[in-house]
Coordinates of C-alpha atoms in Angstrom, one line a residue:
X8 CA -8.8 -5.6 14.4
X9 CA -11.3 -8.0 13.0
X10 CA -9.2 -8.6 9.9
X11 CA -6.2 -9.4 12.2
X12 CA -8.2 -11.8 14.4
X13 CA -9.7 -13.6 11.5
X14 CA -6.2 -14.0 9.8
X15 CA -4.4 -15.0 13.0
X16 CA -7.2 -17.4 14.2
X17 CA -7.3 -19.1 10.8
X18 CA -3.5 -19.5 10.7
X19 CA -3.3 -20.9 14.2
X20 CA -6.2 -23.3 13.4
X21 CA -4.4 -24.5 10.2
X22 CA -1.1 -24.9 12.1
X23 CA -2.6 -27.0 14.9
X24 CA -4.7 -29.0 12.5
X25 CA -1.4 -30.1 10.9
X26 CA -0.3 -31.5 14.3
X27 CA -3.7 -33.0 15.0
X28 CA -4.2 -34.6 11.5
X29 CA -0.8 -36.4 11.5
X30 CA -1.3 -37.5 15.1
X31 CA -4.6 -39.0 14.3
X32 CA -3.2 -40.6 11.1
X33 CA -0.5 -42.3 13.1
X34 CA -2.8 -43.5 15.8
X35 CA -1.9 -41.1 18.6
X36 CA -4.8 -40.0 20.9
X37 CA -5.5 -36.3 21.1
X38 CA -6.9 -35.0 24.4
X39 CA -7.3 -31.3 23.6
X40 CA -7.2 -29.0 20.5
X41 CA -7.0 -25.4 21.6
X42 CA -6.9 -22.2 19.5
X43 CA -5.7 -19.5 21.9
X44 CA -4.4 -19.7 25.5
X45 CA -5.8 -18.9 28.9
X46 CA -9.3 -19.3 30.2
X47 CA -11.6 -21.0 27.6
X48 CA -14.2 -18.8 26.0
X49 CA -15.8 -21.9 24.4
X50 CA -15.2 -25.6 24.6
X51 CA -16.9 -28.8 23.5
X52 CA -16.1 -32.5 23.5
X53 CA -16.7 -34.7 20.5
X54 CA -15.2 -37.5 18.5
X55 CA -14.7 -41.2 19.4
X56 CA -11.7 -40.2 21.6
X57 CA -13.7 -37.4 23.4
X58 CA -11.2 -34.7 22.2
X59 CA -11.8 -31.4 23.9
X60 CA -12.1 -28.5 21.4
X61 CA -11.3 -25.1 23.0
X62 CA -11.1 -21.4 22.0
X63 CA -8.9 -19.6 24.5
X64 CA -9.0 -16.0 25.7
X65 CA -5.6 -15.0 24.3
X66 CA -5.4 -15.5 20.5
X67 CA -1.6 -15.6 20.4
X68 CA -1.1 -19.2 19.6
X69 CA -2.5 -22.7 20.2
X70 CA -1.7 -26.2 21.1
X71 CA -2.6 -29.9 20.6
X72 CA -2.3 -32.0 23.8
X73 CA -1.8 -35.6 23.2
X74 CA -1.9 -38.7 25.5
X75 CA 1.6 -38.8 27.1
X76 CA 3.0 -40.7 30.1
X77 CA 5.1 -37.7 31.0
X78 CA 2.0 -35.7 31.8
X79 CA 0.1 -38.3 33.8
X80 CA -0.9 -41.9 34.2
X81 CA -2.0 -43.7 31.0
X82 CA -4.3 -46.8 31.1
X83 CA -2.4 -49.9 29.9
X84 CA -4.9 -50.4 27.1
X85 CA -3.9 -47.1 25.6
X86 CA -0.2 -47.1 26.0
X87 CA 0.3 -47.8 22.3
X88 CA -1.5 -44.5 21.6
X89 CA 0.7 -42.4 23.8
X90 CA 2.9 -39.8 22.1
X91 CA 6.0 -40.7 24.1
X92 CA 5.6 -44.4 23.1
X93 CA 5.9 -43.6 19.4
X94 CA 9.0 -44.1 17.3
X95 CA 11.3 -41.2 16.7
X96 CA 10.3 -40.7 13.1
X97 CA 6.6 -40.7 14.1
X98 CA 7.1 -38.1 16.9
X99 CA 9.1 -35.9 14.5
X100 CA 6.4 -36.2 11.8
X101 CA 3.7 -35.0 14.3
X102 CA 5.9 -32.1 15.4
X103 CA 6.9 -31.0 11.9
X104 CA 3.3 -31.2 10.6
X105 CA 2.3 -27.8 12.1
X106 CA 4.9 -25.7 10.3
X107 CA 4.5 -27.8 7.2
X108 CA 0.8 -27.0 7.3
X109 CA 1.6 -23.2 7.3
X110 CA 3.9 -23.7 4.3
X111 CA 1.1 -25.7 2.6
X112 CA -1.5 -23.0 3.3
X113 CA 0.9 -20.3 1.8
X114 CA 1.3 -22.5 -1.3
X115 CA -2.4 -23.0 -1.7
X116 CA -3.2 -19.3 -1.3
X117 CA -0.4 -18.2 -3.7
X118 CA -1.6 -20.8 -6.3
X119 CA -5.2 -19.7 -6.0
X120 CA -4.2 -16.1 -6.5
X121 CA -2.3 -17.0 -9.6
X122 CA -5.3 -18.8 -11.0
X123 CA -7.5 -15.8 -10.4
X124 CA -4.9 -13.3 -11.5
X125 CA -2.5 -11.1 -9.5
X126 CA -2.4 -7.5 -10.8
X127 CA 1.0 -5.7 -10.7
X128 CA 2.9 -2.8 -12.2
X129 CA 4.9 -3.7 -15.3
X130 CA 8.6 -3.9 -14.5
X131 CA 9.5 -1.1 -17.0
X132 CA 12.0 1.7 -16.2
X133 CA 11.7 5.4 -16.1
X134 CA 14.8 7.5 -17.0
X135 CA 17.4 7.1 -14.2
X136 CA 18.9 10.2 -12.6
X137 CA 22.1 11.3 -14.2
X138 CA 25.2 9.8 -12.5
X139 CA 23.1 7.2 -10.6
X140 CA 24.2 3.6 -10.5
X141 CA 21.5 2.6 -12.9
X142 CA 22.6 5.3 -15.4
X143 CA 26.3 4.1 -15.0
X144 CA 25.1 0.6 -15.8
X145 CA 23.6 1.8 -19.1
X146 CA 19.9 1.5 -18.1
X147 CA 17.5 4.0 -19.6
X148 CA 13.8 4.7 -20.0
X149 CA 11.7 2.4 -22.1
X150 CA 13.5 -0.8 -21.0
X151 CA 11.6 -3.5 -19.2
X152 CA 13.2 -5.9 -16.7
X153 CA 13.1 -9.5 -18.0
X154 CA 15.4 -11.2 -15.4
X155 CA 17.3 -10.4 -12.3
X156 CA 20.2 -12.6 -11.4
X157 CA 18.9 -15.2 -13.9
X158 CA 15.4 -15.4 -12.5
X159 CA 12.4 -14.2 -14.6
X160 CA 10.6 -11.0 -13.4
X161 CA 6.9 -10.5 -14.1
X162 CA 6.0 -7.3 -12.2
X163 CA 7.7 -4.4 -10.4
X164 CA 6.6 -5.9 -7.1
X165 CA 8.5 -9.1 -8.0
X166 CA 11.5 -7.0 -9.0
X167 CA 11.5 -5.4 -5.5
X168 CA 11.3 -8.9 -3.9
X169 CA 14.1 -10.2 -6.0
X170 CA 16.3 -7.2 -5.1
X171 CA 15.9 -8.1 -1.4
X172 CA 16.6 -11.8 -2.2
X173 CA 19.9 -11.2 -4.0
X174 CA 21.0 -8.9 -1.1
X175 CA 20.3 -11.7 1.4
X176 CA 22.2 -14.1 -0.8
X177 CA 25.0 -11.7 -1.6
X178 CA 24.5 -12.3 -5.4
X179 CA 25.6 -9.8 -8.1
X180 CA 22.9 -7.4 -9.2
X181 CA 22.6 -8.4 -12.8
X182 CA 19.6 -7.2 -14.9
X183 CA 18.4 -8.4 -18.3
X184 CA 16.3 -5.9 -20.1
X185 CA 14.2 -5.7 -23.3
X186 CA 13.4 -2.5 -25.0
X187 CA 10.5 -1.6 -27.4
X188 CA 12.5 -2.9 -30.4
X189 CA 12.8 -6.3 -28.6
X190 CA 16.5 -5.8 -28.1
X191 CA 17.8 -7.5 -25.0
X192 CA 20.8 -6.3 -23.0
X193 CA 22.6 -7.4 -19.8
X194 CA 23.5 -4.8 -17.1
X195 CA 25.5 -5.1 -13.9
X196 CA 24.8 -2.6 -11.1
X197 CA 27.8 -2.1 -8.8
X198 CA 26.3 -2.0 -5.4
X199 CA 29.4 -2.2 -3.3
X200 CA 29.1 1.5 -2.5
X201 CA 25.5 1.0 -1.3
X202 CA 24.4 0.3 2.2
X203 CA 23.5 -3.4 1.9
X204 CA 21.1 -3.1 4.9
X205 CA 19.0 -0.5 3.1
X206 CA 16.5 -2.8 1.5
X207 CA 13.2 -2.0 -0.2
X208 CA 11.9 0.7 -2.5
X209 CA 14.1 3.5 -1.3
X210 CA 17.4 1.7 -2.1
X211 CA 16.2 1.0 -5.6
X212 CA 15.2 4.6 -6.0
X213 CA 18.6 5.8 -4.8
X214 CA 20.2 3.6 -7.5
X215 CA 18.1 5.3 -10.1
X216 CA 15.7 2.3 -10.5
X217 CA 12.2 3.7 -10.6
X218 CA 9.1 2.4 -12.5
X219 CA 8.0 4.1 -15.7
X220 CA 5.7 6.9 -14.6
X221 CA 3.9 8.7 -17.4
X222 CA 2.5 12.1 -16.6
X223 CA -1.1 11.7 -15.3
X224 CA -3.6 14.4 -14.5
X225 CA -4.3 14.8 -10.8
X226 CA -7.7 13.1 -11.0
X227 CA -8.6 10.4 -8.4
X228 CA -9.5 7.1 -9.9
X229 CA -10.0 5.2 -6.6
X230 CA -10.4 6.0 -2.9
X231 CA -9.6 3.1 -0.5
X232 CA -12.6 2.5 1.8
X233 CA -12.2 3.7 5.4
X234 CA -8.8 5.3 4.5
X235 CA -7.5 8.7 5.4
X236 CA -8.7 10.0 2.1
X237 CA -12.2 8.6 2.5
X238 CA -12.5 10.1 6.0
X239 CA -11.3 13.5 4.7
X240 CA -14.0 13.6 2.0
X241 CA -12.2 12.6 -1.3
X242 CA -14.4 11.1 -4.0
X243 CA -13.6 9.2 -7.1
X244 CA -13.4 11.6 -10.0
X245 CA -12.2 14.6 -7.9
X246 CA -9.7 16.8 -9.9
X247 CA -7.2 18.1 -7.4
X248 CA -6.4 21.8 -7.9
X249 CA -4.3 22.6 -4.9
X250 CA -2.7 20.6 -2.1
X251 CA -1.1 22.2 0.9
X252 CA -1.4 25.6 -0.7
X253 CA 0.4 24.6 -3.8
X254 CA -1.1 24.2 -7.3
X255 CA -0.7 20.8 -8.8
X256 CA -0.8 19.9 -12.5
X257 CA 0.1 16.2 -12.5
X258 CA -0.3 13.2 -10.2
X259 CA 3.4 13.0 -9.3
X260 CA 3.2 16.4 -7.7
X261 CA 0.3 15.0 -5.6
X262 CA 2.3 12.0 -4.5
X263 CA 5.4 14.0 -3.6
X264 CA 3.4 16.5 -1.5
X265 CA 1.6 13.7 0.4
X266 CA 4.8 11.7 0.9
X267 CA 6.7 14.7 2.2
X268 CA 4.1 15.7 4.7
X269 CA 3.2 12.8 7.0
X270 CA 1.0 13.8 10.0
X271 CA 0.7 17.3 8.6
X272 CA -2.6 19.2 7.9
X273 CA -2.9 19.8 4.2
X274 CA -5.5 22.1 2.8
X275 CA -7.2 20.7 -0.3
X276 CA -9.1 22.2 -3.2
X277 CA -10.8 19.8 -5.7
X278 CA -13.0 20.4 -8.7
X279 CA -16.1 18.2 -8.4
X280 CA -19.1 18.3 -10.7
X281 CA -18.1 21.8 -11.8
X282 CA -17.8 23.2 -8.3
X283 CA -14.7 23.8 -6.2
X284 CA -14.7 22.0 -2.8
X285 CA -12.4 22.7 0.0
X286 CA -11.4 20.5 3.0
X287 CA -8.2 19.2 4.8
X288 CA -6.4 15.9 5.0
X289 CA -3.7 14.6 7.4
X290 CA -1.6 12.0 5.6
X291 CA -1.0 8.8 7.6
X292 CA 2.7 8.2 8.5
X293 CA 4.1 5.0 7.0
X294 CA 7.6 3.7 7.7
X295 CA 9.6 2.4 4.8
X296 CA 12.0 -0.6 5.4
X297 CA 14.9 2.0 5.6
X298 CA 13.2 3.8 8.6
X299 CA 12.2 6.8 6.6
X300 CA 8.6 7.9 7.1
X301 CA 6.3 9.0 4.2
X302 CA 2.7 10.1 4.0
X303 CA -0.1 8.0 2.6
X304 CA -3.8 8.8 2.3
X305 CA -5.2 5.9 0.3
X306 CA -5.9 7.1 -3.3
X307 CA -4.8 6.1 -6.7
X308 CA -5.0 8.0 -10.0
X309 CA -7.4 7.7 -12.8
X310 CA -5.8 5.7 -15.7
X311 CA -7.1 6.0 -19.3
X312 CA -7.8 2.5 -20.6
X313 CA -4.9 2.5 -23.2
X314 CA -2.4 3.7 -20.5
X315 CA -3.6 1.1 -18.0
X316 CA -2.7 -1.7 -20.4
X317 CA 0.8 -0.3 -20.8
X318 CA 1.3 0.2 -17.0
X319 CA -0.3 -2.8 -15.5
X320 CA 0.0 -6.6 -16.0
X321 CA -2.0 -9.4 -14.6
X322 CA -0.1 -12.6 -13.7
X323 CA -2.5 -15.4 -14.4
X324 CA -1.9 -19.1 -15.1
X325 CA -3.7 -22.4 -15.7
X326 CA -4.2 -24.6 -12.6
X327 CA -1.0 -26.7 -13.1
X328 CA 1.1 -23.6 -13.9
X329 CA -0.3 -21.7 -10.9
X330 CA 0.5 -24.6 -8.6
X331 CA 4.1 -24.6 -9.9
X332 CA 4.4 -20.8 -9.7
X333 CA 2.8 -20.8 -6.2
X334 CA 5.3 -23.4 -5.0
X335 CA 8.2 -21.5 -6.5
X336 CA 7.1 -18.3 -4.7
X337 CA 6.5 -20.1 -1.4
X338 CA 10.0 -21.7 -1.6
X339 CA 11.7 -18.3 -2.4
X340 CA 10.0 -16.4 0.3
X341 CA 10.6 -19.2 2.9
X342 CA 14.3 -19.1 2.1
X343 CA 14.3 -15.3 2.3
X344 CA 12.5 -15.4 5.7
X345 CA 15.1 -17.9 7.1
X346 CA 17.9 -15.8 5.8
X347 CA 16.4 -12.6 7.4
X348 CA 16.1 -14.4 10.8
X349 CA 19.7 -15.6 10.5
X350 CA 21.0 -12.1 9.5
X351 CA 19.2 -10.6 12.5
X352 CA 20.8 -13.3 14.8
X353 CA 24.3 -12.8 13.3
X354 CA 24.0 -9.0 13.4
X355 CA 23.9 -8.5 9.6
X356 CA 20.4 -7.1 9.8
X357 CA 18.7 -4.8 12.2
X358 CA 16.3 -6.1 14.9
X359 CA 14.1 -3.1 13.9
X360 CA 12.8 -5.4 11.1
X361 CA 11.1 -7.6 13.8
X362 CA 7.4 -6.6 14.0
X363 CA 5.0 -7.6 16.7
X364 CA 1.2 -8.1 16.9
X365 CA 0.4 -4.4 16.9
X366 CA 2.2 -3.8 13.6
X367 CA 0.9 -7.0 12.1
X368 CA -2.7 -6.0 13.1
X369 CA -2.2 -2.6 11.4
X370 CA -0.9 -4.3 8.2
X371 CA -3.8 -6.7 8.3
X372 CA -6.3 -3.9 8.4
X373 CA -4.7 -2.0 5.6
X374 CA -4.5 -5.0 3.3
X375 CA -8.1 -5.9 4.0
X376 CA -9.2 -2.3 3.1
X377 CA -7.2 -2.6 -0.2
X378 CA -9.2 -5.7 -1.3
X379 CA -9.4 -9.5 -1.1
X380 CA -6.2 -10.2 -3.2
X381 CA -3.9 -8.0 -1.0
X382 CA -5.5 -9.5 2.2
X383 CA -4.9 -13.1 1.0
X384 CA -1.4 -12.2 0.0
X385 CA -0.8 -10.9 3.5
X386 CA -2.3 -14.1 5.1
X387 CA 0.0 -16.2 2.9
X388 CA 3.1 -14.2 4.0
X389 CA 2.2 -14.4 7.7
X390 CA 1.6 -18.1 7.3
X391 CA 5.1 -18.5 5.9
X392 CA 6.6 -16.4 8.7
X393 CA 4.7 -18.5 11.3
X394 CA 6.1 -21.7 9.7
X395 CA 9.6 -20.4 9.8
X396 CA 9.3 -19.0 13.3
X397 CA 8.1 -22.4 14.6
X398 CA 11.0 -24.2 13.0
X399 CA 13.6 -22.1 14.8
X400 CA 15.6 -24.4 17.1
X401 CA 14.2 -22.7 20.3
X402 CA 12.9 -24.9 23.1
X403 CA 9.1 -24.7 23.4
X404 CA 8.8 -24.2 19.6
X405 CA 8.4 -27.0 17.2
X406 CA 11.9 -26.5 16.0
X407 CA 13.1 -27.0 19.6
X408 CA 11.3 -30.3 19.8
X409 CA 12.9 -31.4 16.5
X410 CA 16.3 -30.4 17.9
X411 CA 15.6 -32.7 20.9
X412 CA 14.7 -35.5 18.5
X413 CA 18.0 -34.9 16.5
X414 CA 20.0 -35.1 19.8
X415 CA 18.1 -38.3 20.7
X416 CA 18.9 -39.8 17.4
X417 CA 22.6 -38.9 17.8
X418 CA 22.8 -40.2 21.4
X419 CA 20.7 -43.3 20.6
X420 CA 18.5 -42.7 23.7
X421 CA 16.0 -40.1 25.0
X422 CA 17.2 -36.9 26.7
X423 CA 16.9 -36.8 30.5
X424 CA 13.8 -35.0 31.9
X425 CA 16.1 -32.6 33.8
X426 CA 17.9 -31.5 30.6
X427 CA 14.6 -31.0 28.8
X428 CA 13.1 -29.0 31.7
X429 CA 16.1 -26.7 31.9
X430 CA 16.1 -26.2 28.1
X431 CA 12.4 -25.4 28.2
X432 CA 13.1 -22.6 30.8
X433 CA 15.8 -21.2 28.5
X434 CA 13.4 -21.3 25.6
X435 CA 10.8 -19.5 27.6
X436 CA 13.3 -16.7 28.4
X437 CA 14.3 -16.5 24.7
X438 CA 10.7 -16.2 23.6
X439 CA 10.0 -13.5 26.2
X440 CA 13.0 -11.6 24.9
X441 CA 11.9 -12.1 21.3
X442 CA 8.4 -10.9 22.1
X443 CA 9.8 -8.0 24.1
X444 CA 11.8 -6.8 21.1
X445 CA 8.8 -7.1 18.8
X446 CA 6.6 -5.1 21.3
X447 CA 9.3 -2.5 21.8
X448 CA 9.6 -2.1 18.0
X449 CA 5.8 -1.7 17.7
X450 CA 5.9 0.9 20.5
X451 CA 8.7 2.8 18.8
X452 CA 6.9 2.7 15.5
X453 CA 3.7 4.0 17.2
X454 CA 5.5 6.8 18.9
X455 CA 7.5 7.9 15.9
X456 CA 4.7 7.5 13.3

């Protein structure tokens, strides 16, 4: 929960600071800067304008209240500093600054991560199942993915993201591969027979696209702190002998047994310091994008140094290259998020994809336990989502206010207060419905998993 509150509080602060900073830059007086809604838990006044800084009880958003004649009388000496007296472009700039701050934060975080180095699995293929779409396209073990639909691929995780992207854009699934002899080859996977809504790892697996997975001994290389495995008693270096009553001889057997038994009690035997230890573990149930639930416990295998170099790649750049790469990733993920929202609204994607604060809090905790890099990646993604959400043309959101400004520009005069009030009420109902869907999905996820 602490990881969630820190992430959400920071993102709200950054969003509202965008509004505040541009308002001050353009000479508009700010009366209150609030992170959170409801009864103030903390408040102070400072600055030459006496701005009130507040932390509210409900950390589900924030607001910047500016001087405005529509909300009360304004002294004649300060009329030029009232928000409603500003030109259309100035008001639009202040409104748009919040979402733009979220996009800027995502860009900064992605760029910093690329400077430090982002580890990932090499995008190399294992042998596809006979008769699979990948096999029909001529793909085979030993090939590494260089490009998908013309865009370079650096890791398996990026390959997965690019697959979702081309589905949203309805692009052909073309793959450029390079083998160990440096021979390159183009492949086209015919996905017309696939369920286009089945995005994520499972869809790739059903096509026969799985990462190269050399046989590894069932020895634990890392236990995620505070994970299911840590609570059960697993330690780094444990050699797993049996799991769920079945003998295991390689790591893939361990993965399959855990994935196939979510929320089931599995008896474990491990060899530790020459002695056999016995205990039980209950794999946590995790829902894949397709809705299928699999077990996870929070362990990874022990990789010999030579094999680690073949399996893993670190994507790291100079400062200028990292800024470019971070901007490229921010733009692609922003476009994907907008398309996902549009597909949900148009019925092309399921509303089950919409997660609420409960699921986001769960993901925040998991990413924080995995380490700083996954946690910062999570914050960058949520920042992007907040930016996109706030730009949706729904009254009460920033996008709704920008829609008002567009209508004002078309009409050549401000909208009537009655119209704006009615639109705000409609927007409130829309947001309640949106939040209702997200909470319902969280509840269903909690009940099912």
